[in-house]
Coordinates of C-alpha atoms in Angstrom, one line a residue:
M526 CA -71.5 -44.7 22.9
E527 CA -68.2 -44.9 24.7
S528 CA -68.4 -48.7 24.5
D529 CA -69.1 -48.4 20.7
K530 CA -66.0 -46.2 20.3
I531 CA -63.9 -48.6 22.3
A532 CA -65.2 -51.5 20.3
G533 CA -64.4 -49.8 17.0
K534 CA -67.9 -49.2 16.0
R535 CA -69.7 -46.2 14.6
P536 CA -72.4 -44.7 16.8
G537 CA -75.0 -46.3 14.6
G538 CA -73.7 -49.8 15.4
A539 CA -71.6 -50.3 12.2
A540 CA -68.0 -51.4 12.7
V541 CA -65.2 -48.8 11.9
P542 CA -62.9 -50.3 9.3
E543 CA -59.3 -50.5 10.4
P544 CA -56.6 -49.1 7.9
D545 CA -54.8 -51.8 6.0
G546 CA -51.0 -52.3 6.1
S547 CA -50.3 -50.3 2.9
A548 CA -52.2 -47.2 4.2
R549 CA -50.2 -47.5 7.5
R550 CA -46.9 -47.7 5.6
A551 CA -47.9 -44.7 3.4
S552 CA -48.8 -42.6 6.4
S553 CA -45.5 -43.6 8.1
E554 CA -43.5 -42.7 5.0
E555 CA -45.2 -39.4 4.7
Y556 CA -44.4 -38.7 8.4
R557 CA -40.8 -39.6 7.9
N558 CA -40.6 -37.4 4.7
D559 CA -42.0 -34.5 6.6
A560 CA -39.6 -35.0 9.5
D561 CA -36.6 -35.2 7.0
A562 CA -37.7 -32.1 5.2
S563 CA -38.1 -30.2 8.6
E564 CA -34.7 -31.5 9.6
M565 CA -33.1 -30.4 6.3
M566 CA -34.6 -26.9 6.8
D567 CA -33.2 -26.8 10.3
Y568 CA -29.8 -27.8 9.0
A569 CA -29.9 -25.1 6.2
T570 CA -30.9 -22.4 8.7
R571 CA -28.1 -23.5 11.0
D572 CA -25.6 -23.4 8.1
K573 CA -26.7 -19.9 7.2
L574 CA -26.4 -18.8 10.8
D575 CA -22.9 -20.4 11.0
V576 CA -21.8 -18.6 7.9
A577 CA -23.1 -15.3 9.1
T578 CA -21.4 -15.8 12.5
S579 CA -18.1 -16.7 10.8
W580 CA -18.2 -13.6 8.6
A581 CA -19.2 -11.4 11.6
T582 CA -16.3 -12.8 13.6
I583 CA -13.9 -12.2 10.7
G584 CA -15.1 -8.6 10.4
I585 CA -14.7 -8.0 14.1
F586 CA -11.1 -9.3 14.2
L587 CA -10.3 -7.5 11.0
S588 CA -11.6 -4.2 12.5
L589 CA -9.6 -4.8 15.7
A590 CA -6.5 -5.6 13.6
L591 CA -6.8 -2.4 11.6
M592 CA -7.3 -0.4 14.8
G593 CA -4.2 -2.0 16.2
V594 CA -2.2 -1.3 13.1
S595 CA -3.2 2.3 13.3
A596 CA -2.6 2.7 17.0
M597 CA 0.9 1.1 16.8
S598 CA 1.9 3.1 13.7
M599 CA 4.7 4.7 15.7
I600 CA 6.5 1.3 15.9
L601 CA 5.0 -0.6 13.0
I602 CA 6.0 2.0 10.3
P603 CA 9.7 1.9 10.9
V604 CA 9.8 -1.8 11.5
T605 CA 7.8 -2.6 8.4
L606 CA 10.0 -0.2 6.4
A607 CA 13.1 -1.9 7.8
V608 CA 11.8 -5.4 6.8
V609 CA 10.9 -4.2 3.3
V610 CA 14.3 -2.6 2.8
G611 CA 16.0 -5.6 4.3
M612 CA 14.2 -7.9 1.8
I613 CA 15.1 -5.5 -1.1
L614 CA 18.7 -5.9 0.0
G615 CA 18.3 -9.7 0.2
L616 CA 20.1 -10.3 -3.1
A617 CA 23.0 -8.1 -2.1
A618 CA 23.2 -9.8 1.3
E619 CA 23.3 -13.2 -0.4
K620 CA 26.1 -12.2 -2.7
L621 CA 28.2 -10.8 0.2
S622 CA 27.6 -14.1 2.1
K623 CA 28.9 -16.1 -0.9
L624 CA 32.0 -14.0 -0.9
G625 CA 32.7 -15.1 2.7
V626 CA 31.6 -11.9 4.5
P627 CA 30.2 -12.8 8.0
R628 CA 26.6 -12.2 8.6
V629 CA 27.1 -9.4 11.3
L630 CA 29.6 -7.6 9.1
N631 CA 27.2 -8.1 6.2
A632 CA 24.4 -6.4 8.1
V633 CA 26.6 -3.6 9.3
L634 CA 27.9 -2.9 5.7
L635 CA 24.4 -2.9 4.1
S636 CA 22.7 -0.8 6.9
S637 CA 25.6 1.7 6.8
A638 CA 25.2 1.9 3.0
V639 CA 21.5 2.8 3.5
A640 CA 22.4 5.4 6.2
L641 CA 25.1 6.9 4.0
T642 CA 22.7 7.1 1.0
I643 CA 20.1 8.9 3.2
F644 CA 22.7 11.2 4.6
L645 CA 24.0 12.1 1.1
V646 CA 20.5 12.8 -0.1
I647 CA 19.7 15.1 2.9
N648 CA 23.1 16.9 2.5
A649 CA 22.4 17.4 -1.2
L650 CA 19.0 18.8 -0.4
A651 CA 20.1 21.0 2.5
G652 CA 21.3 23.9 0.2
P653 CA 18.2 23.9 -2.1
L654 CA 15.8 23.6 0.8
A655 CA 17.5 26.5 2.6
K656 CA 17.3 28.6 -0.5
L657 CA 13.7 27.7 -0.9
A658 CA 13.0 28.6 2.7
Q659 CA 14.6 32.0 2.2
E660 CA 12.5 32.7 -0.9
A661 CA 9.3 31.4 0.7
P662 CA 7.7 34.8 1.6
D663 CA 8.4 36.2 -1.9
F664 CA 7.2 32.9 -3.4
F665 CA 3.9 33.0 -1.5
Q666 CA 3.4 36.6 -2.5
R667 CA 4.1 35.9 -6.1
T668 CA 1.8 32.8 -6.0
S669 CA -1.0 34.9 -4.6
D670 CA -0.5 37.7 -7.2
R671 CA -0.4 35.3 -10.1
L672 CA -3.1 32.7 -9.2
V673 CA -5.8 35.1 -7.8
P674 CA -6.6 36.6 -11.2
Y675 CA -7.2 33.1 -12.6
L676 CA -9.2 32.0 -9.6
D677 CA -11.2 35.2 -9.6
R678 CA -12.8 34.1 -12.9
F679 CA -14.6 31.4 -11.0
K680 CA -17.2 33.4 -9.1
W681 CA -18.5 30.5 -7.1
L682 CA -15.1 30.2 -5.3
H683 CA -15.6 33.7 -3.8
I684 CA -11.8 34.3 -4.1
S685 CA -10.4 37.8 -4.5
P686 CA -7.1 39.6 -3.7
E687 CA -8.6 40.6 -0.3
T688 CA -9.1 36.9 0.5
F689 CA -5.3 36.4 0.9
Q690 CA -4.6 39.8 2.6
G691 CA -7.2 40.3 5.3
S692 CA -8.2 36.8 6.2
P693 CA -6.7 34.7 9.0
M694 CA -4.8 32.7 6.4
S695 CA -3.1 35.7 4.8
I696 CA 0.5 35.8 4.0
S697 CA 1.3 38.3 6.7
T698 CA -0.5 36.2 9.3
L699 CA 1.4 33.1 8.3
L700 CA 4.7 34.9 8.6
E701 CA 3.7 36.3 12.0
N702 CA 2.8 32.9 13.2
S703 CA 6.1 31.3 12.0
G704 CA 7.1 30.8 15.7
N705 CA 4.1 28.6 16.2
V706 CA 4.9 26.6 13.1
L707 CA 8.4 26.1 14.3
H708 CA 7.0 24.9 17.7
V709 CA 4.8 22.3 15.9
V710 CA 7.8 21.2 13.8
S711 CA 10.0 20.8 16.9
N712 CA 7.3 18.7 18.6
S713 CA 7.1 16.5 15.6
L714 CA 10.9 16.1 15.4
T715 CA 11.3 13.9 18.4
P716 CA 8.9 11.2 17.2
A717 CA 10.6 11.3 13.8
I718 CA 14.1 10.8 15.4
V719 CA 12.7 7.9 17.5
Q720 CA 11.3 6.3 14.3
I721 CA 14.6 6.7 12.5
L722 CA 16.5 5.0 15.3
I723 CA 13.9 2.2 15.3
F724 CA 14.3 1.8 11.6
F725 CA 18.0 1.5 11.6
A726 CA 18.1 -0.8 14.6
A727 CA 15.4 -3.1 13.0
L728 CA 17.2 -3.0 9.7
L729 CA 20.5 -4.0 11.3
L730 CA 19.0 -6.8 13.3
F731 CA 16.9 -8.1 10.4
L732 CA 19.9 -8.3 8.1
A733 CA 22.0 -9.9 10.8
G734 CA 19.4 -12.6 11.6
R735 CA 18.1 -12.9 8.1
V736 CA 19.3 -16.5 7.6
S737 CA 18.1 -17.8 11.0
L738 CA 14.8 -16.1 10.6
R739 CA 14.3 -17.9 7.2
K740 CA 15.1 -21.2 8.8
T741 CA 12.7 -20.5 11.6
I742 CA 9.9 -19.7 9.2
I743 CA 10.6 -22.8 7.1
M744 CA 10.9 -25.2 10.0
A745 CA 7.6 -23.9 11.4
F746 CA 5.8 -26.0 8.8
S747 CA 5.4 -29.7 9.6
N748 CA 5.6 -31.4 6.2
R749 CA 8.1 -31.4 3.4
T750 CA 5.7 -29.9 0.8
S751 CA 4.8 -26.9 3.0
R752 CA 8.5 -26.3 3.7
L753 CA 9.3 -26.3 -0.1
T754 CA 6.5 -23.8 -0.6
A755 CA 7.9 -21.6 2.1
I756 CA 11.4 -21.7 0.5
R757 CA 9.9 -20.9 -2.9
I758 CA 7.8 -18.0 -1.6
I759 CA 10.7 -16.4 0.4
N760 CA 13.1 -16.7 -2.5
A761 CA 10.6 -15.3 -4.9
V762 CA 9.7 -12.3 -2.7
E763 CA 13.4 -11.4 -2.2
R764 CA 14.1 -11.8 -5.9
V765 CA 11.1 -9.7 -7.0
L766 CA 11.7 -6.9 -4.5
G767 CA 15.5 -6.8 -5.2
V768 CA 15.3 -6.9 -9.0
Y769 CA 12.3 -4.6 -9.2
F770 CA 13.6 -1.8 -7.0
A771 CA 17.2 -2.0 -8.4
T772 CA 15.9 -1.6 -11.9
A773 CA 13.2 0.9 -10.9
S774 CA 15.9 3.0 -9.1
L775 CA 18.0 3.2 -12.3
I776 CA 15.0 4.1 -14.5
Y777 CA 13.6 6.7 -12.1
A778 CA 17.0 8.2 -11.6
G779 CA 16.9 8.9 -15.4
I780 CA 13.5 10.6 -14.8
G781 CA 15.1 12.7 -12.0
V782 CA 17.9 13.8 -14.3
A783 CA 15.5 14.6 -17.1
M784 CA 13.4 16.6 -14.6
T785 CA 16.5 18.5 -13.5
V786 CA 17.2 19.5 -17.1
I787 CA 13.6 20.4 -17.7
A788 CA 13.5 22.6 -14.6
Y789 CA 16.8 24.3 -15.6
V790 CA 15.7 24.9 -19.2
G791 CA 12.3 26.1 -17.9
G792 CA 13.9 28.7 -15.7
M793 CA 12.7 27.3 -12.5
S794 CA 14.6 27.8 -9.2
V795 CA 16.6 24.9 -7.6
P796 CA 16.3 22.5 -10.5
V797 CA 18.2 19.8 -8.5
L798 CA 15.5 19.8 -5.9
W799 CA 12.9 19.2 -8.6
G800 CA 14.9 16.3 -9.9
V801 CA 15.1 14.7 -6.5
F802 CA 11.4 15.1 -6.0
A803 CA 10.7 13.6 -9.4
F804 CA 12.9 10.6 -8.5
L805 CA 11.2 10.0 -5.1
S806 CA 7.6 10.6 -6.4
S807 CA 8.0 8.1 -9.1
F808 CA 8.0 5.3 -6.5
I809 CA 4.4 6.2 -5.7
P810 CA 2.3 5.2 -8.7
F811 CA -0.4 7.6 -9.9
L812 CA -0.3 9.9 -6.9
G813 CA 3.4 10.7 -7.3
V814 CA 3.2 11.9 -10.9
T815 CA -0.1 13.7 -10.3
T816 CA 1.3 15.7 -7.4
M817 CA 4.5 16.5 -9.3
T818 CA 2.6 17.7 -12.3
I819 CA 0.3 19.9 -10.3
A820 CA 3.3 21.3 -8.3
L821 CA 5.2 22.0 -11.6
A822 CA 2.2 23.7 -13.1
I823 CA 1.7 26.0 -10.1
A824 CA 5.5 26.8 -9.9
G825 CA 5.6 27.4 -13.7
I826 CA 2.7 29.8 -13.6
V827 CA 4.2 31.7 -10.7
T828 CA 7.7 31.9 -12.4
H829 CA 6.7 32.9 -15.9
S830 CA 4.3 35.6 -17.1
D831 CA 3.3 33.6 -20.2
L832 CA 0.8 30.8 -19.3
V833 CA 1.9 28.5 -22.1
F834 CA 5.6 28.8 -21.2
G835 CA 4.7 28.4 -17.5
L836 CA 2.9 25.1 -18.1
A837 CA 5.6 23.8 -20.4
P838 CA 7.7 22.1 -17.6
A839 CA 4.7 20.3 -16.2
V840 CA 3.7 19.1 -19.7
A841 CA 7.3 18.0 -20.4
F842 CA 7.6 16.1 -17.2
F843 CA 4.3 14.3 -17.6
A844 CA 5.2 13.3 -21.2
V845 CA 8.6 11.9 -20.0
H846 CA 7.0 10.0 -17.1
L847 CA 4.2 8.7 -19.3
T848 CA 6.7 7.4 -21.9
V849 CA 8.9 5.8 -19.3
E850 CA 6.1 4.0 -17.4
N851 CA 4.3 2.7 -20.6
L852 CA 7.2 2.0 -22.9
V853 CA 10.6 1.9 -21.1
F854 CA 9.6 0.2 -17.9
P855 CA 7.6 -2.7 -19.5
A856 CA 10.4 -3.3 -22.0
V857 CA 13.0 -3.6 -19.3
M858 CA 11.0 -5.4 -16.6
G859 CA 8.8 -7.5 -18.8
R860 CA 5.1 -8.2 -18.3
Q861 CA 5.3 -10.8 -15.6
W862 CA 5.5 -8.3 -12.8
E863 CA 2.8 -6.0 -13.9
L864 CA 0.2 -5.2 -11.2
N865 CA -3.4 -4.4 -11.6
P866 CA -3.6 -0.5 -11.6
F867 CA -6.9 -0.5 -9.7
V868 CA -5.5 -2.8 -7.0
V869 CA -2.4 -0.6 -6.7
F870 CA -4.5 2.5 -6.5
L871 CA -6.6 1.0 -3.7
A872 CA -3.5 -0.1 -1.9
I873 CA -2.0 3.4 -2.1
I874 CA -5.2 5.0 -0.8
F875 CA -5.5 2.5 2.0
W876 CA -1.9 2.7 3.3
T877 CA -1.9 6.5 2.9
W878 CA -5.0 6.6 5.1
M879 CA -3.3 4.3 7.6
W880 CA 0.3 5.6 7.7
G881 CA 0.4 8.8 5.7
A882 CA 3.3 9.5 3.3
V883 CA 5.4 6.5 4.4
G884 CA 2.3 4.3 3.8
A885 CA 2.0 5.6 0.3
M886 CA 5.7 4.6 -0.4
L887 CA 5.2 1.2 1.2
A888 CA 2.0 0.5 -0.8
L889 CA 3.9 -0.7 -3.9
P890 CA 6.4 -3.1 -2.2
L891 CA 3.6 -4.5 0.0
S892 CA 1.5 -5.1 -3.2
L893 CA 4.4 -6.8 -4.8
I894 CA 4.8 -9.1 -1.8
V895 CA 1.2 -10.0 -1.8
M896 CA 1.2 -10.6 -5.6
T897 CA 4.3 -12.8 -5.3
V898 CA 2.8 -14.9 -2.5
I899 CA -0.5 -15.4 -4.4
D900 CA 1.4 -16.4 -7.6
E901 CA 3.6 -18.9 -5.7
L902 CA 0.6 -20.4 -3.8
F903 CA -1.8 -20.8 -6.7
I904 CA 0.4 -21.4 -9.8
E905 CA 1.3 -25.1 -9.8
E906 CA 3.5 -25.3 -12.8
K907 CA 6.7 -23.9 -11.3
A908 CA 10.1 -25.3 -10.8
Q909 CA 10.2 -26.9 -7.3
P910 CA 13.4 -26.4 -5.2
Q911 CA 14.7 -29.5 -3.6
L912 CA 15.6 -29.8 0.1
P913 CA 19.0 -31.5 0.7
G914 CA 18.8 -35.1 1.9

């Protein structure tokens, strides 16, 4: 039997037919096809794993970056604010340089102007804030007396006059613990002073080294096309920030004046303070006008016995702000710098979560910077600046 098998015969003695050449080729091709298919499946699996690994790596580094930004907020907040303010002042710095003002003197003049503006605003608010602090106990008491009857209608809130009198958060308890509040404020004052000093130092150095920093960024790219793109992006960012905030400041100053008049006519205390708050809150889209409207509604209800008359200042401010944002602002600025409201809202929420109130104010300029960079990178039909030589 073994000899028959070796000889290529069946057990019965008949010879086993050998496969012809076409059958051998078909079998070989089928084997190669199976091998190629298996190899392609291996490649596809490896590609999927590579993509998953890449996204996982990006997610890890992004998480670490966010943790670093949050942990270094003490330094990053004033430095970022100084860079943004310095870029907003870029057009003014350029004009002063063309007039022959040296760079260092240029930086000193502009940073001093920012410091003087902040000082004048604080000095103007000192009197109204002191008056408001004096009236705070009476204001809280009147707020409790006026709002509790409205809140008492909602039984599911479980709020009654006794809630604000016998609870740990009563008015008397808050006044008795004013020393603890002052202690907390004093502990927060030192970091605030440090951040203010960091801000002015960073602003002065950024303005003084603005030109050399631009050259360093531009020359960091190796080819001419990338350098032209860097020049175009830097110029566009400075132009957008400078023109946008200069125009917005004038328009929002008008809102502040209108709010002062509304508060004065509405019989509210310290109308100038309301005007300043309206001006500052206008730089925070959505959240600013919402907070101001709610604050005005509460203050109006506390101030006036009639509900309609009490809500009138809030309604008037909201109408003025709505008109300015939807009619005046687009007419003055044009449509080319409009931002997606949903994207701006997400940016405000994110930066408020990261850096608090300062983050909310930085959300709009940071969104403008990102929008400008994307426009300059992905819109090809733009005038290209030419390098000398």
